[in-house]
């Protein structure tokens, strides 16, 4: 019983950290979306490198968001 309680506490700490990181990722995604709107406003005077950098940012943030969601789903599947 003590071991399960300790694991539950650790799972709760992990969930809270994941939720904080998820909020940071959501903020970063919002910033990328703002950057996309700014590029759209300047179109067609946008440099190719700007588009490539923003595309890389979206890929990175979405991959990060997916990994966090998977870890949270794993905790849910374990009942934590």
Tab-separated table of C-alpha atoms in Angstrom:
chain	number	residue	atom	x	y	z
A	1	UNK	CA	0.000	0.000	0.000
A	2	UNK	CA	2.844	2.383	0.834
A	3	UNK	CA	4.574	1.622	-2.451
A	4	UNK	CA	1.385	2.309	-4.409
A	5	UNK	CA	0.892	5.589	-2.551
A	6	UNK	CA	4.431	6.650	-3.408
A	7	UNK	CA	3.927	5.749	-7.065
A	8	UNK	CA	0.656	7.681	-7.111
A	9	UNK	CA	2.401	10.713	-5.645
A	10	UNK	CA	5.175	10.449	-8.229
A	11	UNK	CA	2.588	10.114	-10.998
A	12	UNK	CA	0.794	13.226	-9.759
A	13	UNK	CA	4.052	15.197	-9.722
A	14	UNK	CA	4.811	13.958	-13.234
A	15	UNK	CA	1.304	14.897	-14.447
A	16	UNK	CA	1.635	18.411	-13.036
A	17	UNK	CA	4.991	18.888	-14.740
A	18	UNK	CA	3.591	17.616	-18.033
A	19	UNK	CA	0.628	19.964	-17.738
A	20	UNK	CA	2.953	22.933	-17.120
A	21	UNK	CA	5.056	21.999	-20.126
A	22	UNK	CA	1.875	21.555	-22.190
A	23	UNK	CA	0.883	25.114	-21.293
A	24	UNK	CA	4.317	26.374	-22.375
A	25	UNK	CA	4.004	24.465	-25.648
A	26	UNK	CA	0.550	25.936	-26.225
A	27	UNK	CA	2.033	29.412	-25.744
A	28	UNK	CA	4.816	28.628	-28.186
A	29	UNK	CA	2.255	27.391	-30.718
A	30	UNK	CA	0.273	30.612	-30.297
A	31	UNK	CA	3.457	32.585	-30.962
A	32	UNK	CA	4.103	30.563	-34.110
A	33	UNK	CA	0.551	31.226	-35.266
A	34	UNK	CA	1.100	34.956	-34.693
A	35	UNK	CA	4.288	34.739	-36.737
A	36	UNK	CA	2.375	33.024	-39.516
A	37	UNK	CA	-0.183	35.838	-39.558
A	38	UNK	CA	2.648	38.366	-39.715
A	39	UNK	CA	4.223	36.538	-42.645
A	40	UNK	CA	0.846	36.408	-44.367
A	41	UNK	CA	0.465	40.163	-43.944
A	42	UNK	CA	3.848	40.705	-45.629
A	43	UNK	CA	3.249	38.220	-48.446
A	44	UNK	CA	4.721	38.062	-51.103
A	45	UNK	CA	7.641	40.003	-49.639
A	46	UNK	CA	8.625	37.104	-47.384
A	47	UNK	CA	12.007	35.438	-47.592
A	48	UNK	CA	12.063	31.702	-48.200
A	49	UNK	CA	14.199	31.179	-45.121
A	50	UNK	CA	11.506	32.798	-42.954
A	51	UNK	CA	8.916	30.336	-44.219
A	52	UNK	CA	11.286	27.403	-43.703
A	53	UNK	CA	12.130	28.483	-40.153
A	54	UNK	CA	8.469	28.889	-39.253
A	55	UNK	CA	7.616	25.503	-40.775
A	56	UNK	CA	10.371	23.932	-38.669
A	57	UNK	CA	8.969	25.629	-35.570
A	58	UNK	CA	5.490	24.250	-36.270
A	59	UNK	CA	6.898	20.739	-36.785
A	60	UNK	CA	8.903	20.934	-33.563
A	61	UNK	CA	6.053	22.313	-31.457
A	62	UNK	CA	3.522	19.835	-32.825
A	63	UNK	CA	5.876	16.903	-32.233
A	64	UNK	CA	6.481	18.151	-28.683
A	65	UNK	CA	2.722	18.536	-28.109
A	66	UNK	CA	2.106	15.011	-29.378
A	67	UNK	CA	4.739	13.544	-27.066
A	68	UNK	CA	3.236	15.290	-24.054
A	69	UNK	CA	-0.251	14.084	-24.994
A	70	UNK	CA	1.056	10.514	-25.280
A	71	UNK	CA	2.650	10.663	-21.844
A	72	UNK	CA	-0.510	12.069	-20.307
A	73	UNK	CA	-2.526	9.324	-22.008
A	74	UNK	CA	-0.126	6.738	-20.561
A	75	UNK	CA	-0.734	8.104	-17.086
A	76	UNK	CA	-4.488	7.981	-17.718
A	77	UNK	CA	-4.225	4.385	-18.927
A	78	UNK	CA	-2.466	3.494	-15.697
A	79	UNK	CA	-5.259	5.149	-13.755
A	80	UNK	CA	-3.094	8.031	-12.550
